[in-house]
Amino acid sequence: MNTVELIAPCHFGMEAVLKREIIDLGYEISQVEDGKVTFVGDMEAICYANMFLRTAERILLKVGRVHAETFDELFEKTKALPWEDYIPRDGRFWVAKATSVKSRLFSTSDIQSIMKKAMVERLKTVYHQDWFEESGASYPVRVFFMKDEAVIGLDTSGDSLHKRGYRLLTGKAPITETLAAAMILMTPWNRDRILVDPFCGSGTIPIEAAMIAANIAPGMHRHFLAEKWDNLIPGKLWSGAAGEAEELVDTQISVDIQGYDIDGGIVKAARENAGRAGVEHLIHFQQRPVSELSHPKKYGFVITNPPYGERLSAKDELPQLYREMGRSFARLDGWSEYVITAYEDAEKYIGRKADKNRKIYNGMMKTYLYQFLGPKPPRKKQERQID
């Protein structure tokens, strides 16, 4: 099994960001679909993708793609897949999740049940045994049905990759780590530029920015399900990926990353989260309302996830909040602002039409990423070399 296809699900609307990440890791893209990117790699690629991809939700080892319009057809085609190439005799296996969109087979619980039975029948024949103890490593299956086509993969990650391990405390409407990273990576921001989040909540956006600046791999402080797949992935491949991640870290950098929130308690939680991520010294957190947002320097970035009326009682406060946001943005000289929100009147009360607007699904919630683009800073004059 030298070459395999790997599937990386992501937030709808952020496929291009993930595609670029995968290419930067050195892997070839085979397909880009809504909410997922498929690429070609080897067993080592499973380790590197889990360790280094900031915007993927998980990494699936693709077992096959089948067309099924009836449960009998699903059973037979699932049974025909080479499950023994992946699952050992003592492996624990089940269909952990099924989704179905515009397909004749829409009962996800029945899809899960039928596929489990088909897998058992296949492995009975191959291993010549009628009962499986399932006492070994876990091999959960995920299946995505779209217009009667099912993509089937084994979950190598376990817990979603947004669970970096640093965020024990969260605010009222936290943004996921993967979405925060995707927002940052789609901007021209780099560690030489200022970044401020005036609604930092539990600190996710500033922390992800600091991790990017310091080259801290998102998977450094967690484990992955496939680490126990010793029938497929030698332990040295995992240790190799972890070792390279350690070598790349550079926390002795100078950056200007700031996080504000009006809630002092949540600011304290943000500092604690940053400490667990190893970047507390790289971020300045402060209790401050958005109306006091200011910075003397030019060409910075605001990247933020402001409130958008998750609680009905807060909806009446939104016009004033977004007006204050707009006034604060206007005071920032030459800055760019990136605002993700589900509030449909955001542009109206900010007082400016966004230069770009991207629809993104944050879980099941439809949000919009409004991009107010500032000018590019002038290029630094290079000193002429004297021979």
PDB file of N, CA and C in Angstrom, residues 99 121 168 210 343 384:
ATOM      1  N   THR A  99     -23.468  10.635   6.374  1.00  0.00           N
ATOM      2  CA  THR A  99     -24.260  11.787   5.937  1.00  0.00           C
ATOM      3  C   THR A  99     -24.830  11.470   4.564  1.00  0.00           C
ATOM      4  N   GLU A 121     -19.207  -9.449   7.124  1.00  0.00           N
ATOM      5  CA  GLU A 121     -19.270 -10.571   6.193  1.00  0.00           C
ATOM      6  C   GLU A 121     -17.987 -10.680   5.373  1.00  0.00           C
ATOM      7  N   LEU A 168      -9.396  24.976  26.947  1.00  0.00           N
ATOM      8  CA  LEU A 168     -10.248  24.351  27.957  1.00  0.00           C
ATOM      9  C   LEU A 168     -11.410  25.255  28.314  1.00  0.00           C
ATOM     10  N   ALA A 210      -0.608  33.478  16.602  1.00  0.00           N
ATOM     11  CA  ALA A 210       0.691  33.334  17.265  1.00  0.00           C
ATOM     12  C   ALA A 210       1.323  31.986  16.951  1.00  0.00           C
ATOM     13  N   TYR A 343     -24.733  38.175  11.265  1.00  0.00           N
ATOM     14  CA  TYR A 343     -25.618  39.342  11.336  1.00  0.00           C
ATOM     15  C   TYR A 343     -25.753  39.955   9.947  1.00  0.00           C
ATOM     16  N   ARG A 384      21.422  49.057  -1.604  1.00  0.00           N
ATOM     17  CA  ARG A 384      22.201  48.650  -2.767  1.00  0.00           C
ATOM     18  C   ARG A 384      23.502  48.021  -2.295  1.00  0.00           C
TER      19      ARG A 384
END
